[in-house]
Amino acid sequence: MSQNSDTAQDAGPQDGLQGGPTGPNHVAIIMDGNGRWAQRRGQPRLFGHRAGARRVREIVRACPDLGVKYVTIFAFSTENWKRTQTEVSGLMTLFRHYIKKETRALHDEGVRVRFIGDRVRLDAKLVKLMDELEAHTSANTKVNLTIALNYGGRDEVARATQRLAQDVADGRLDPADVGEETLPKYLDTCVLPDPDLVIRTSGEARISNFLLWQSAYAEYEFIETLWPDFTDEIFANLVKNYAGRDRRFGGVKT
Ligand code: FPP
């Protein structure tokens, strides 16, 4: 697809945001296939989600050696509320347990944790744990783990637009100054670089409302492996594949 606009994005990622010389600095992951993984074993879906949660630790641990500074995982979407009450409440319990259980290890490994998504609909106890984990790990710099929880790309853009419109209404922002670089400042991801590589497991080739704005120039990997079977070795191979990609950001090869 040819790009006609000559934009800041076309110039490539901002200086200092790249990881290794050729590797992805920021990898975003749609962790799909937990339900099928469990069903194939004759187990309830939550069995698969629990197995999936264990994989998160392994993947975060692998990041420093692979030169990946940012990893963002899709844990619960704004659409996932449509699942059965049993699955939704089981997932919410899993998130609470995960935070309590993993806080120490994440901190000891130098991981800074952030959450993106709309917290308004989340249980107050869970939100408190999320706030505490963010605060507790806020000085860490080795890896940046962002967990998307009650997150939807369209919802994020709508919430960002609402805040932007409020700034206009309050006279803090002139509509004439609104450009491509303005909206990202209002997104949940405002402190994060854009993802370089988006991985989706389980054979589905769609992005399901994940990081819509931010992934405009990302490379994609859709792989058959179900998330609970996703190992650090598979992760390392995808990171290596990325090094072979020719990213032109709408420009031409020189
Ligand atoms: C998609 O698989 C997965 C989810 C909706 C939940 C993702 C959650 C985890 C991996 C576990 C917890 C994560 C953290 C951070 C503790 P699916 O259920 O849609 O699978 P299916 O397509 O096979 O049904």
Short mmCIF file of N, CA, C and O and ligand atoms in Angstrom, two decimals, residues 30-39 45 48-56 73-77 80 83 87 91 94-99 102 115 145 147-149 200-202 204 206 226-228, ligand 1:
data_model
loop_
_atom_site.label_atom_id
_atom_site.label_comp_id
_atom_site.label_asym_id
_atom_site.label_seq_id
_atom_site.Cartn_x
_atom_site.Cartn_y
_atom_site.Cartn_z
N ILE A 30 -1.36 -10.48 21.56
CA ILE A 30 -2.76 -10.88 21.75
C ILE A 30 -2.70 -12.37 22.13
O ILE A 30 -2.41 -13.23 21.30
N MET A 31 -2.95 -12.63 23.41
CA MET A 31 -2.74 -13.97 23.97
C MET A 31 -4.02 -14.78 23.74
O MET A 31 -4.88 -14.82 24.60
N ASP A 32 -4.11 -15.43 22.61
CA ASP A 32 -5.37 -16.10 22.27
C ASP A 32 -5.20 -17.62 22.30
O ASP A 32 -4.11 -18.13 22.03
N GLY A 33 -6.29 -18.31 22.60
CA GLY A 33 -6.29 -19.77 22.50
C GLY A 33 -6.35 -20.50 23.83
O GLY A 33 -6.30 -21.74 23.85
N ASN A 34 -6.51 -19.78 24.92
CA ASN A 34 -6.57 -20.43 26.24
C ASN A 34 -7.76 -21.39 26.34
O ASN A 34 -7.65 -22.48 26.87
N GLY A 35 -8.91 -20.93 25.83
CA GLY A 35 -10.13 -21.72 25.91
C GLY A 35 -9.99 -23.04 25.15
O GLY A 35 -10.29 -24.11 25.67
N ARG A 36 -9.50 -22.95 23.91
CA ARG A 36 -9.34 -24.16 23.10
C ARG A 36 -8.32 -25.11 23.71
O ARG A 36 -8.48 -26.32 23.71
N TRP A 37 -7.27 -24.52 24.26
CA TRP A 37 -6.22 -25.34 24.90
C TRP A 37 -6.82 -26.16 26.04
O TRP A 37 -6.53 -27.35 26.18
N ALA A 38 -7.69 -25.52 26.82
CA ALA A 38 -8.33 -26.21 27.95
C ALA A 38 -9.33 -27.26 27.44
O ALA A 38 -9.32 -28.41 27.91
N GLN A 39 -10.13 -26.85 26.45
CA GLN A 39 -11.16 -27.77 25.92
C GLN A 39 -10.52 -29.04 25.38
O GLN A 39 -11.03 -30.14 25.58
N ARG A 45 -12.62 -23.65 30.72
CA ARG A 45 -11.84 -22.58 30.07
C ARG A 45 -10.86 -21.90 31.03
O ARG A 45 -9.76 -21.51 30.64
N GLY A 48 -7.38 -23.09 31.15
CA GLY A 48 -6.53 -22.54 30.09
C GLY A 48 -6.04 -21.14 30.44
O GLY A 48 -4.88 -20.79 30.17
N HIS A 49 -6.90 -20.32 31.05
CA HIS A 49 -6.47 -18.97 31.42
C HIS A 49 -5.37 -19.02 32.48
O HIS A 49 -4.42 -18.24 32.46
N ARG A 50 -5.52 -19.99 33.41
CA ARG A 50 -4.48 -20.12 34.45
C ARG A 50 -3.15 -20.53 33.82
O ARG A 50 -2.09 -20.01 34.17
N ALA A 51 -3.21 -21.46 32.87
CA ALA A 51 -1.99 -21.88 32.17
C ALA A 51 -1.41 -20.70 31.39
O ALA A 51 -0.19 -20.50 31.34
N GLY A 52 -2.30 -19.88 30.82
CA GLY A 52 -1.86 -18.70 30.07
C GLY A 52 -1.16 -17.70 30.96
O GLY A 52 -0.16 -17.08 30.57
N ALA A 53 -1.67 -17.54 32.17
CA ALA A 53 -1.05 -16.58 33.10
C ALA A 53 0.38 -17.00 33.42
O ALA A 53 1.27 -16.17 33.56
N ARG A 54 0.60 -18.32 33.52
CA ARG A 54 1.98 -18.79 33.82
C ARG A 54 2.94 -18.44 32.69
O ARG A 54 4.11 -18.20 32.90
N ARG A 55 2.44 -18.43 31.46
CA ARG A 55 3.30 -18.10 30.31
C ARG A 55 3.77 -16.64 30.33
O ARG A 55 4.83 -16.31 29.82
N VAL A 56 2.94 -15.79 30.92
CA VAL A 56 3.28 -14.37 30.93
C VAL A 56 4.64 -14.16 31.61
O VAL A 56 5.51 -13.45 31.10
N ILE A 73 0.54 -6.77 26.87
CA ILE A 73 -0.27 -7.98 26.68
C ILE A 73 -1.76 -7.66 26.83
O ILE A 73 -2.15 -6.87 27.67
N PHE A 74 -2.55 -8.32 25.99
CA PHE A 74 -4.00 -8.10 25.97
C PHE A 74 -4.63 -9.14 26.91
O PHE A 74 -4.78 -10.30 26.55
N ALA A 75 -4.99 -8.71 28.11
CA ALA A 75 -5.50 -9.65 29.12
C ALA A 75 -7.02 -9.72 29.14
O ALA A 75 -7.59 -10.77 29.43
N PHE A 76 -7.68 -8.59 28.87
CA PHE A 76 -9.16 -8.59 28.92
C PHE A 76 -9.65 -7.41 28.09
O PHE A 76 -9.27 -6.26 28.33
N SER A 77 -10.50 -7.71 27.12
CA SER A 77 -10.94 -6.64 26.22
C SER A 77 -12.29 -6.09 26.66
O SER A 77 -13.02 -6.72 27.45
N ASN A 80 -14.83 -8.63 26.13
CA ASN A 80 -14.82 -9.90 26.87
C ASN A 80 -15.91 -9.99 27.95
O ASN A 80 -16.18 -11.07 28.48
N ARG A 83 -18.68 -12.68 27.74
CA ARG A 83 -18.50 -14.09 28.09
C ARG A 83 -19.38 -14.46 29.29
O ARG A 83 -19.96 -13.58 29.92
N GLU A 87 -16.93 -17.28 33.54
CA GLU A 87 -15.61 -17.01 32.96
C GLU A 87 -15.12 -15.61 33.34
O GLU A 87 -13.96 -15.43 33.71
N LEU A 91 -11.88 -14.88 35.53
CA LEU A 91 -10.73 -14.09 35.03
C LEU A 91 -10.39 -12.97 36.00
O LEU A 91 -9.21 -12.72 36.28
N LEU A 94 -8.58 -14.36 38.79
CA LEU A 94 -7.22 -14.70 38.34
C LEU A 94 -6.33 -13.45 38.30
O LEU A 94 -5.17 -13.49 38.73
N PHE A 95 -6.85 -12.34 37.82
CA PHE A 95 -6.04 -11.11 37.77
C PHE A 95 -5.64 -10.67 39.18
O PHE A 95 -4.49 -10.28 39.41
N ARG A 96 -6.60 -10.75 40.11
CA ARG A 96 -6.27 -10.35 41.50
C ARG A 96 -5.19 -11.27 42.07
O ARG A 96 -4.20 -10.80 42.63
N HIS A 97 -5.36 -12.58 41.88
CA HIS A 97 -4.37 -13.53 42.41
C HIS A 97 -3.02 -13.32 41.74
O HIS A 97 -1.98 -13.36 42.40
N TYR A 98 -3.07 -13.08 40.44
CA TYR A 98 -1.82 -12.91 39.69
C TYR A 98 -1.03 -11.72 40.25
O TYR A 98 0.16 -11.81 40.50
N ILE A 99 -1.74 -10.62 40.47
CA ILE A 99 -1.04 -9.42 40.96
C ILE A 99 -0.44 -9.69 42.34
O ILE A 99 0.73 -9.40 42.58
N GLU A 102 2.51 -12.27 41.92
CA GLU A 102 3.67 -11.94 41.07
C GLU A 102 4.36 -10.63 41.44
O GLU A 102 5.44 -10.34 40.92
N PHE A 115 -0.90 -0.50 33.64
CA PHE A 115 -2.16 -1.03 33.11
C PHE A 115 -2.75 0.01 32.16
O PHE A 115 -2.68 1.21 32.43
N LEU A 145 6.31 -3.76 31.41
CA LEU A 145 5.19 -4.65 31.11
C LEU A 145 3.90 -3.85 31.22
O LEU A 145 3.60 -3.27 32.27
N ILE A 147 -0.18 -4.16 30.92
CA ILE A 147 -1.27 -5.13 30.87
C ILE A 147 -2.55 -4.40 30.47
O ILE A 147 -2.97 -3.45 31.14
N ALA A 148 -3.11 -4.81 29.34
CA ALA A 148 -4.35 -4.19 28.85
C ALA A 148 -5.53 -4.91 29.48
O ALA A 148 -5.75 -6.09 29.22
N LEU A 149 -6.26 -4.20 30.31
CA LEU A 149 -7.34 -4.83 31.10
C LEU A 149 -8.60 -3.97 30.99
O LEU A 149 -8.55 -2.78 31.32
N ARG A 200 -0.04 -12.43 17.46
CA ARG A 200 -1.30 -13.03 17.90
C ARG A 200 -1.16 -14.55 17.81
O ARG A 200 -0.78 -15.08 16.75
N THR A 201 -1.48 -15.21 18.88
CA THR A 201 -1.41 -16.67 18.88
C THR A 201 -2.76 -17.26 18.47
O THR A 201 -3.76 -16.56 18.37
N SER A 202 -2.78 -18.56 18.24
CA SER A 202 -3.96 -19.41 18.04
C SER A 202 -4.54 -19.41 16.63
O SER A 202 -5.65 -19.91 16.44
N GLU A 204 -5.72 -17.11 14.63
CA GLU A 204 -6.69 -16.10 14.16
C GLU A 204 -5.90 -14.91 13.60
O GLU A 204 -5.00 -14.41 14.26
N ARG A 206 -6.62 -11.57 13.07
CA ARG A 206 -7.31 -10.28 13.22
C ARG A 206 -6.74 -9.58 14.43
O ARG A 206 -6.09 -10.20 15.28
N LEU A 226 -1.24 -22.12 20.42
CA LEU A 226 -2.19 -21.59 21.40
C LEU A 226 -1.39 -20.94 22.53
O LEU A 226 -0.29 -21.41 22.86
N TRP A 227 -1.92 -19.88 23.12
CA TRP A 227 -1.12 -19.11 24.07
C TRP A 227 -0.48 -19.97 25.19
O TRP A 227 0.70 -19.79 25.48
N PRO A 228 -1.19 -20.91 25.80
CA PRO A 228 -0.53 -21.66 26.88
C PRO A 228 0.67 -22.49 26.40
O PRO A 228 1.46 -22.96 27.21
C1 FPP B 1 -8.04 -15.34 24.92
O1 FPP B 1 -8.21 -16.74 24.83
C2 FPP B 1 -7.57 -14.99 26.23
C3 FPP B 1 -8.19 -14.13 27.09
C4 FPP B 1 -9.44 -13.46 26.79
C5 FPP B 1 -7.64 -13.88 28.42
C6 FPP B 1 -6.17 -13.66 28.47
C7 FPP B 1 -5.73 -13.93 29.83
C8 FPP B 1 -4.64 -14.62 30.19
C9 FPP B 1 -3.61 -15.13 29.29
C10 FPP B 1 -4.41 -14.99 31.58
C11 FPP B 1 -4.15 -13.95 32.53
C12 FPP B 1 -3.22 -12.86 32.22
C13 FPP B 1 -2.64 -12.17 33.20
C14 FPP B 1 -1.93 -10.94 32.92
C15 FPP B 1 -2.69 -12.64 34.58
P1 FPP B 1 -9.64 -17.31 24.54
O2 FPP B 1 -10.28 -17.58 25.85
O3 FPP B 1 -10.39 -16.38 23.66
O4 FPP B 1 -9.30 -18.63 23.81
P2 FPP B 1 -10.19 -19.33 22.68
O5 FPP B 1 -10.15 -18.43 21.48
O6 FPP B 1 -9.47 -20.62 22.45
O7 FPP B 1 -11.56 -19.52 23.24
#
